[in-house]
């Protein structure tokens, strides 16, 4: 089977690009594992519609992705968990970057710094008596409380797929 004349330069450019795009990722040389990991990274990028502003940023994200995937694979191989880890849309973020972006504090989200407190009384669950300094319950505690139904919390969001 002969390749068309236009395919050979395209393949050469692709292979050359692979070897020059990520040379620092493996200390200057690229082996079969590196090539497989690069392919896996590109597939992940396509799945999660991820692109980067520069080759340097892409290389940095590849290194983070690779580190995270190696951790995922090693953890799953050990088999000592009752669940399995997997890749998701956050696989190119470090733990610190994830916390900074998605686990915001009250102050980071524009809050005033004051603490908001609520009580069960505010949601009509039960009230406390005032029996001579001995705060006792006037009604028995319920066996469980669905705080979503009471409007205290929102339903779970973005659990991935």
mmCIF file of C-alpha atoms in Angstrom:
data_model
loop_
_atom_site.group_PDB
_atom_site.id
_atom_site.type_symbol
_atom_site.label_atom_id
_atom_site.label_comp_id
_atom_site.label_asym_id
_atom_site.label_seq_id
_atom_site.Cartn_x
_atom_site.Cartn_y
_atom_site.Cartn_z
ATOM 1 C CA UNK A 1 0.000 0.000 0.000
ATOM 2 C CA UNK A 2 1.540 3.289 -1.087
ATOM 3 C CA UNK A 3 1.010 6.490 0.829
ATOM 4 C CA UNK A 4 -0.064 9.566 -1.040
ATOM 5 C CA UNK A 5 2.616 12.253 -1.386
ATOM 6 C CA UNK A 6 0.779 14.634 0.965
ATOM 7 C CA UNK A 7 0.542 12.106 3.809
ATOM 8 C CA UNK A 8 4.285 11.531 4.271
ATOM 9 C CA UNK A 9 5.144 15.169 5.152
ATOM 10 C CA UNK A 10 2.099 15.359 7.429
ATOM 11 C CA UNK A 11 3.141 12.216 9.321
ATOM 12 C CA UNK A 12 6.741 13.442 9.548
ATOM 13 C CA UNK A 13 5.552 16.785 10.910
ATOM 14 C CA UNK A 14 3.303 15.084 13.450
ATOM 15 C CA UNK A 15 6.025 12.729 14.686
ATOM 16 C CA UNK A 16 8.566 15.549 14.770
ATOM 17 C CA UNK A 17 6.126 17.705 16.697
ATOM 18 C CA UNK A 18 5.620 14.989 19.275
ATOM 19 C CA UNK A 19 9.335 14.688 19.888
ATOM 20 C CA UNK A 20 9.898 18.440 20.132
ATOM 21 C CA UNK A 21 6.736 19.423 22.008
ATOM 22 C CA UNK A 22 7.516 17.524 25.195
ATOM 23 C CA UNK A 23 11.279 16.817 25.353
ATOM 24 C CA UNK A 24 11.640 18.179 28.878
ATOM 25 C CA UNK A 25 8.866 15.933 30.156
ATOM 26 C CA UNK A 26 11.198 12.963 30.198
ATOM 27 C CA UNK A 27 14.631 14.518 30.578
ATOM 28 C CA UNK A 28 15.269 15.124 26.874
ATOM 29 C CA UNK A 29 14.302 11.805 25.299
ATOM 30 C CA UNK A 30 10.928 10.343 24.475
ATOM 31 C CA UNK A 31 10.196 6.634 24.924
ATOM 32 C CA UNK A 32 7.121 4.515 24.190
ATOM 33 C CA UNK A 33 5.584 5.252 27.606
ATOM 34 C CA UNK A 34 5.990 8.992 26.991
ATOM 35 C CA UNK A 35 4.306 8.658 23.606
ATOM 36 C CA UNK A 36 1.382 6.739 25.126
ATOM 37 C CA UNK A 37 1.022 9.302 27.913
ATOM 38 C CA UNK A 38 1.118 12.174 25.374
ATOM 39 C CA UNK A 39 -1.603 10.456 23.359
ATOM 40 C CA UNK A 40 -3.667 9.929 26.505
ATOM 41 C CA UNK A 41 -3.211 13.616 27.390
ATOM 42 C CA UNK A 42 -4.355 14.724 23.920
ATOM 43 C CA UNK A 43 -7.417 12.488 24.161
ATOM 44 C CA UNK A 44 -8.170 13.945 27.594
ATOM 45 C CA UNK A 45 -7.770 17.481 26.182
ATOM 46 C CA UNK A 46 -10.231 16.705 23.384
ATOM 47 C CA UNK A 47 -12.737 15.106 25.764
ATOM 48 C CA UNK A 48 -12.667 18.086 28.121
ATOM 49 C CA UNK A 49 -12.248 20.753 25.416
ATOM 50 C CA UNK A 50 -9.008 21.952 26.978
ATOM 51 C CA UNK A 51 -6.472 24.168 25.194
ATOM 52 C CA UNK A 52 -3.561 26.238 26.453
ATOM 53 C CA UNK A 53 -2.206 29.661 25.517
ATOM 54 C CA UNK A 54 1.365 28.531 24.873
ATOM 55 C CA UNK A 55 3.542 25.477 24.375
ATOM 56 C CA UNK A 56 5.126 26.167 27.769
ATOM 57 C CA UNK A 57 1.742 26.114 29.509
ATOM 58 C CA UNK A 58 0.774 22.938 27.638
ATOM 59 C CA UNK A 59 4.018 21.289 28.770
ATOM 60 C CA UNK A 60 3.418 22.385 32.366
ATOM 61 C CA UNK A 61 -0.157 21.037 32.260
ATOM 62 C CA UNK A 62 1.068 17.798 30.664
ATOM 63 C CA UNK A 63 3.498 17.294 33.554
ATOM 64 C CA UNK A 64 0.729 17.881 36.109
ATOM 65 C CA UNK A 65 -1.635 15.604 34.181
ATOM 66 C CA UNK A 66 1.012 12.900 33.940
ATOM 67 C CA UNK A 67 1.743 13.082 37.664
ATOM 68 C CA UNK A 68 -1.970 12.872 38.503
ATOM 69 C CA UNK A 69 -2.599 9.980 36.099
ATOM 70 C CA UNK A 70 0.408 8.058 37.422
ATOM 71 C CA UNK A 71 -0.975 8.503 40.945
ATOM 72 C CA UNK A 72 -4.435 7.352 39.784
ATOM 73 C CA UNK A 73 -3.016 4.298 38.015
ATOM 74 C CA UNK A 74 -0.724 3.335 40.917
ATOM 75 C CA UNK A 75 -3.529 3.721 43.463
ATOM 76 C CA UNK A 76 -5.920 1.620 41.390
ATOM 77 C CA UNK A 77 -3.252 -1.078 40.852
ATOM 78 C CA UNK A 78 -2.783 -1.405 44.623
ATOM 79 C CA UNK A 79 -6.439 -2.391 44.873
ATOM 80 C CA UNK A 80 -6.765 -1.514 48.553
ATOM 81 C CA UNK A 81 -9.685 0.891 48.092
ATOM 82 C CA UNK A 82 -13.370 0.078 47.920
ATOM 83 C CA UNK A 83 -13.641 2.430 44.934
ATOM 84 C CA UNK A 84 -11.615 3.240 41.840
ATOM 85 C CA UNK A 85 -9.996 6.564 40.995
ATOM 86 C CA UNK A 86 -10.395 8.002 37.505
ATOM 87 C CA UNK A 87 -9.593 10.984 35.332
ATOM 88 C CA UNK A 88 -11.966 13.920 35.276
ATOM 89 C CA UNK A 89 -11.997 17.529 34.088
ATOM 90 C CA UNK A 90 -9.567 18.495 36.864
ATOM 91 C CA UNK A 91 -6.736 16.116 35.873
ATOM 92 C CA UNK A 92 -4.462 18.964 34.698
ATOM 93 C CA UNK A 93 -4.677 20.849 38.008
ATOM 94 C CA UNK A 94 -2.445 20.490 41.032
ATOM 95 C CA UNK A 95 -4.138 19.981 44.371
ATOM 96 C CA UNK A 96 -3.334 23.558 45.328
ATOM 97 C CA UNK A 97 -4.785 24.932 42.078
ATOM 98 C CA UNK A 98 -7.962 22.915 42.586
ATOM 99 C CA UNK A 99 -8.440 24.204 46.136
ATOM 100 C CA UNK A 100 -7.764 27.791 45.051
ATOM 101 C CA UNK A 101 -10.278 27.620 42.200
ATOM 102 C CA UNK A 102 -13.045 25.431 43.583
ATOM 103 C CA UNK A 103 -12.877 25.340 47.385
ATOM 104 C CA UNK A 104 -13.239 29.048 48.014
ATOM 105 C CA UNK A 105 -13.445 30.477 51.474
ATOM 106 C CA UNK A 106 -16.018 33.026 52.573
ATOM 107 C CA UNK A 107 -13.503 35.871 52.191
ATOM 108 C CA UNK A 108 -12.366 34.694 48.740
ATOM 109 C CA UNK A 109 -15.944 34.707 47.491
ATOM 110 C CA UNK A 110 -16.447 38.362 48.420
ATOM 111 C CA UNK A 111 -17.807 37.866 51.917
ATOM 112 C CA UNK A 112 -17.476 40.376 54.702
ATOM 113 C CA UNK A 113 -15.509 38.021 56.881
ATOM 114 C CA UNK A 114 -18.352 37.622 59.366
ATOM 115 C CA UNK A 115 -19.545 34.177 60.288
ATOM 116 C CA UNK A 116 -23.119 33.212 59.516
ATOM 117 C CA UNK A 117 -24.666 30.928 62.102
ATOM 118 C CA UNK A 118 -27.984 29.168 61.989
ATOM 119 C CA UNK A 119 -29.828 27.080 64.487
ATOM 120 C CA UNK A 120 -32.263 24.234 64.234
ATOM 121 C CA UNK A 121 -34.885 26.598 65.643
ATOM 122 C CA UNK A 122 -34.575 28.800 62.560
ATOM 123 C CA UNK A 123 -35.688 25.863 60.430
ATOM 124 C CA UNK A 124 -38.528 24.855 62.737
ATOM 125 C CA UNK A 125 -37.024 21.563 63.819
ATOM 126 C CA UNK A 126 -37.226 21.955 67.585
ATOM 127 C CA UNK A 127 -36.842 24.603 70.217
ATOM 128 C CA UNK A 128 -34.944 24.764 73.438
ATOM 129 C CA UNK A 129 -36.648 25.339 76.755
ATOM 130 C CA UNK A 130 -35.501 27.640 79.485
ATOM 131 C CA UNK A 131 -35.991 25.495 82.539
ATOM 132 C CA UNK A 132 -33.997 27.427 85.131
ATOM 133 C CA UNK A 133 -30.689 27.438 83.275
ATOM 134 C CA UNK A 134 -30.998 23.787 82.312
ATOM 135 C CA UNK A 135 -31.630 23.977 78.558
ATOM 136 C CA UNK A 136 -33.554 20.832 77.817
ATOM 137 C CA UNK A 137 -35.365 19.882 74.657
ATOM 138 C CA UNK A 138 -39.083 20.500 74.614
ATOM 139 C CA UNK A 139 -39.529 17.898 71.845
ATOM 140 C CA UNK A 140 -37.622 14.722 71.076
ATOM 141 C CA UNK A 141 -34.949 14.967 68.405
ATOM 142 C CA UNK A 142 -35.955 13.578 65.020
ATOM 143 C CA UNK A 143 -34.159 10.408 63.873
ATOM 144 C CA UNK A 144 -32.883 12.246 60.774
ATOM 145 C CA UNK A 145 -33.131 15.631 59.104
ATOM 146 C CA UNK A 146 -33.116 16.355 55.377
ATOM 147 C CA UNK A 147 -31.505 19.767 55.432
ATOM 148 C CA UNK A 148 -32.280 20.185 51.716
ATOM 149 C CA UNK A 149 -36.018 19.986 52.425
ATOM 150 C CA UNK A 150 -35.622 22.599 55.154
ATOM 151 C CA UNK A 151 -33.836 24.968 52.756
ATOM 152 C CA UNK A 152 -30.609 24.975 54.755
ATOM 153 C CA UNK A 153 -28.419 23.488 52.006
ATOM 154 C CA UNK A 154 -28.652 23.024 48.269
ATOM 155 C CA UNK A 155 -28.685 19.673 46.460
ATOM 156 C CA UNK A 156 -25.349 18.115 45.471
ATOM 157 C CA UNK A 157 -23.903 19.571 42.267
ATOM 158 C CA UNK A 158 -21.196 18.645 39.709
ATOM 159 C CA UNK A 159 -20.209 15.168 40.814
ATOM 160 C CA UNK A 160 -18.654 14.471 37.417
ATOM 161 C CA UNK A 161 -19.506 11.536 35.269
#
